[in-house]
């Protein structure tokens, strides 16, 4: 943003998300001062700029959270919506370089630009920039990417940095030898973890309710929740984890063989993040 005059001697602006000042006038160097002058610290102009910086931080966090939800659930997003939000730096920062699918699920590419009309410019695995014009685009969860290994390798070659965990998100595959009647994973049961588990779980973006931690995924036309239990005495002492299971929200508990690939991966990712355990149930990519 530009520099705003404050009084006769200074100008203020946001620099790297913080309020900065510089001197004004014919002898000004144009460089920001190392610290905010005392005379400006309590001014109304500086206070308004601080409030703007706080709002921009919240807005950026909300954009990242929304795009992360799109990726986790592989939701189709109207390209008209992408066109409307792309000019916003916070949205663009969250979306740029994510792997996107258009009408052909076999043609994945890294999102580089969105035109005013909703056309997508992506870099494909051949290194070519192509233009896609689908009505909606999908930002897929990595378990839904058949070329995941190739995409990861190519992303490293062209130095892609994703603000959302997509390509390098930990993934777990559902084992083929599960018994049909089983409904719980016991790999994490009895694992003792550091105190304040609930606060740590919330920081990682998981839902905490009572003595359970959960995450939700939209998959197969329904919302599926993975939940892991822990002992209730968690505020001042270590917590002990229990079993991990999946259920349809407002519906039945699922057999392990009924859990979809995304819900399985995200549930295992949650439990592993909370426990720090290395588990043999499923394969982490």
C-alpha positions in Angstrom: 0.0 0.0 0.0 1.0 3.6 -0.3 2.4 6.0 2.3 -0.1 8.2 4.3 0.9 11.6 5.6 0.8 12.1 9.4 1.4 15.6 10.5 4.1 17.7 8.8 7.0 15.3 9.4 6.1 11.7 8.8 4.3 9.2 6.6 3.1 5.8 7.7 2.3 2.6 5.8 2.1 -1.2 6.3 5.5 -2.9 5.7 5.5 -6.7 6.0 2.3 -6.5 7.9 3.5 -4.0 10.5 3.0 -0.2 10.8 6.2 1.6 9.7 7.0 5.3 9.4 9.4 7.4 7.4 10.2 11.1 7.4 8.7 13.3 4.8 9.9 16.4 3.2 12.7 17.3 0.8 15.5 15.7 2.9 13.7 12.4 3.3 15.6 9.3 2.3 12.4 7.4 1.6 13.5 4.5 3.7 11.3 3.3 6.7 12.6 4.1 10.1 13.9 1.2 12.3 11.3 2.0 15.0 8.0 3.9 15.1 8.7 7.4 16.5 7.2 7.9 20.0 5.1 10.9 18.8 3.2 8.6 16.4 2.7 5.5 18.6 -0.6 6.7 20.1 -1.9 8.6 17.1 -5.4 7.8 15.7 -3.9 7.2 12.2 -1.4 4.6 13.5 -4.2 2.9 15.5 -6.4 2.6 12.4 -3.5 1.2 10.5 -2.9 -1.4 13.2 -6.5 -2.4 13.1 -6.2 -2.8 9.3 -3.2 -5.0 9.7 -5.0 -7.2 12.2 -8.0 -7.5 9.8 -5.7 -8.4 6.9 -4.1 -11.1 9.1 -7.5 -12.6 10.0 -8.6 -12.4 6.4 -5.5 -14.2 5.2 -6.0 -16.9 7.8 -9.7 -17.3 6.7 -8.7 -17.6 3.1 -6.1 -20.3 3.9 -8.7 -22.2 6.0 -11.3 -22.1 3.3 -8.9 -23.3 0.6 -7.6 -26.0 2.9 -11.2 -27.2 3.3 -11.6 -27.3 -0.5 -8.5 -29.4 -0.8 -9.3 -31.8 2.0 -12.8 -32.6 0.6 -11.8 -32.3 -3.1 -14.7 -30.0 -3.6 -15.5 -28.6 -7.1 -15.2 -24.8 -7.0 -16.9 -22.7 -9.7 -14.3 -21.0 -11.8 -16.4 -17.8 -11.7 -15.8 -17.7 -8.0 -12.1 -18.2 -8.5 -12.1 -15.3 -10.9 -13.8 -13.1 -8.4 -11.4 -13.8 -5.5 -8.1 -14.1 -7.5 -7.3 -10.4 -7.6 -7.3 -10.4 -3.7 -3.6 -11.1 -2.7 -4.7 -13.2 0.3 -6.8 -15.5 -1.9 -4.2 -15.6 -4.6 -1.5 -16.5 -2.2 -3.6 -19.4 -0.8 -4.5 -20.7 -4.3 -1.4 -20.2 -6.4 0.6 -23.3 -7.3 -2.1 -25.8 -6.0 -2.7 -28.8 -8.2 -6.0 -28.2 -10.0 -8.2 -30.5 -12.2 -10.6 -29.2 -14.8 -12.9 -31.3 -17.0 -10.3 -34.0 -17.6 -9.3 -35.6 -14.3 -6.2 -37.0 -16.0 -4.8 -33.6 -16.8 -3.5 -32.1 -13.6 -1.6 -28.9 -13.4 -0.3 -26.2 -11.1 -2.5 -23.1 -10.9 -0.7 -20.0 -12.0 -3.4 -17.5 -13.0 -7.2 -17.1 -13.3 -8.5 -14.7 -15.9 -11.5 -12.3 -15.4 -13.7 -14.7 -17.3 -12.7 -17.7 -15.2 -10.2 -19.4 -17.5 -7.4 -21.1 -15.6 -3.7 -21.0 -16.6 -1.9 -24.0 -15.3 1.5 -25.6 -15.8 1.2 -29.3 -16.6 3.6 -32.2 -16.1 5.2 -31.5 -19.5 6.2 -28.0 -18.3 3.7 -26.3 -20.7 1.4 -23.5 -19.6 -2.1 -24.4 -20.8 -5.4 -22.7 -20.6 -8.4 -24.5 -19.2 -12.0 -23.3 -19.4 -14.1 -25.6 -17.1 -17.3 -24.5 -15.4 -15.7 -25.7 -12.1 -12.3 -26.8 -10.9 -11.2 -29.3 -8.3 -8.4 -28.8 -5.9 -7.9 -32.5 -5.1 -6.8 -34.2 -1.9 -3.4 -35.9 -2.7 -4.9 -39.4 -2.3 -7.0 -38.6 -5.3 -4.0 -37.8 -7.5 -2.9 -40.8 -9.5 0.3 -39.0 -10.6 1.2 -37.9 -7.0 4.8 -39.0 -7.1 5.4 -37.3 -10.5 3.7 -34.1 -9.3 5.8 -34.0 -6.2 9.0 -34.5 -8.2 8.1 -31.9 -10.8 7.1 -29.4 -8.0 10.6 -29.8 -6.5 12.1 -29.2 -10.0 10.3 -26.0 -10.6 10.6 -24.8 -7.0 6.8 -24.8 -6.3 5.8 -23.6 -2.8 2.3 -24.3 -1.7 0.7 -22.4 1.2 -1.8 -25.2 1.7 -0.6 -28.7 2.4 -1.5 -30.6 -0.7 1.3 -32.4 -2.5 3.4 -32.9 0.6 0.4 -33.6 2.9 1.0 -36.9 4.8 -1.2 -39.6 3.3 -2.2 -43.0 4.6 -3.7 -45.8 2.5 -6.3 -48.2 3.9 -4.9 -51.7 4.3 -6.5 -54.4 2.2 -6.6 -57.0 5.0 -9.1 -55.3 7.3 -11.8 -57.5 8.9 -15.3 -56.5 7.8 -16.7 -56.4 11.3 -14.0 -54.1 12.7 -15.0 -50.5 13.5 -11.9 -49.1 15.4 -8.2 -48.7 15.1 -6.3 -49.6 18.2 -2.8 -48.7 17.1 -2.8 -45.5 19.2 -4.6 -46.8 22.3 -2.5 -46.4 25.4 -0.1 -43.8 23.8 0.7 -41.1 26.4 1.2 -37.6 25.0 2.3 -34.3 26.5 -0.1 -32.2 28.6 -2.7 -29.8 27.2 -3.6 -32.1 24.3 -6.9 -30.3 23.7 -5.1 -27.0 23.2 -2.6 -28.6 20.8 -5.3 -30.4 18.9 -7.2 -27.1 18.4 -4.0 -25.4 17.2 -3.6 -28.1 14.6 -7.1 -27.4 13.3 -9.0 -30.4 14.8 -12.3 -30.2 16.7 -12.2 -30.9 20.4 -15.4 -31.9 22.3 -15.2 -33.3 25.8 -12.7 -36.1 25.7 -12.5 -36.6 21.9 -10.7 -35.0 19.0 -12.2 -35.1 15.6 -11.9 -34.0 12.0 -14.5 -33.9 9.3 -14.3 -34.7 5.6 -16.9 -34.4 2.8 -16.6 -37.6 0.8 -19.0 -39.7 -1.3 -21.8 -37.3 -0.8 -21.7 -37.3 3.0 -19.8 -35.8 5.8 -17.6 -38.3 7.6 -16.0 -37.6 11.0 -12.9 -39.4 12.3 -12.6 -39.2 16.1 -10.0 -40.4 18.6 -10.7 -40.6 22.3 -8.4 -39.6 25.1 -8.7 -39.6 28.9 -10.5 -36.6 30.5 -7.8 -35.5 32.9 -5.8 -33.6 30.3 -5.4 -30.0 31.5 -2.6 -30.6 34.1 -1.2 -34.0 33.2 -0.4 -36.3 30.3 -3.2 -37.6 28.2 -3.7 -41.2 27.1 -5.2 -41.8 23.7 -7.9 -44.3 23.0 -9.3 -45.8 19.8 -9.8 -44.2 16.5 -13.1 -44.6 14.6 -15.1 -43.1 11.8 -18.8 -42.3 11.5 -21.3 -40.5 9.3 -22.2 -37.2 10.9 -25.7 -37.7 12.4 -25.5 -41.3 11.2 -24.0 -44.6 11.9 -20.5 -45.7 12.9 -18.7 -47.0 9.8 -16.9 -50.3 9.5 -13.3 -49.8 8.6 -13.9 -51.3 5.2 -16.6 -48.7 4.5 -14.3 -45.7 5.2 -13.4 -43.8 2.1 -9.7 -43.1 1.1 -9.8 -39.4 2.1 -11.5 -39.9 5.4 -9.2 -42.8 6.2 -6.1 -40.7 5.4 -7.2 -37.6 7.3 -8.2 -39.7 10.4 -4.9 -41.4 10.4 -3.1 -38.1 9.9 -4.9 -36.6 12.8 -4.2 -39.5 15.2 -0.5 -39.6 14.1 -0.1 -35.9 14.6 -1.5 -36.1 18.1 0.4 -39.2 19.2 3.7 -38.8 17.3 3.4 -42.5 16.8 4.7 -44.6 13.9 2.0 -47.0 13.0 1.9 -49.9 10.6 -1.8 -49.5 9.9 -1.7 -47.9 6.4 1.2 -46.5 4.6 2.3 -42.9 4.9 3.5 -41.4 1.6 
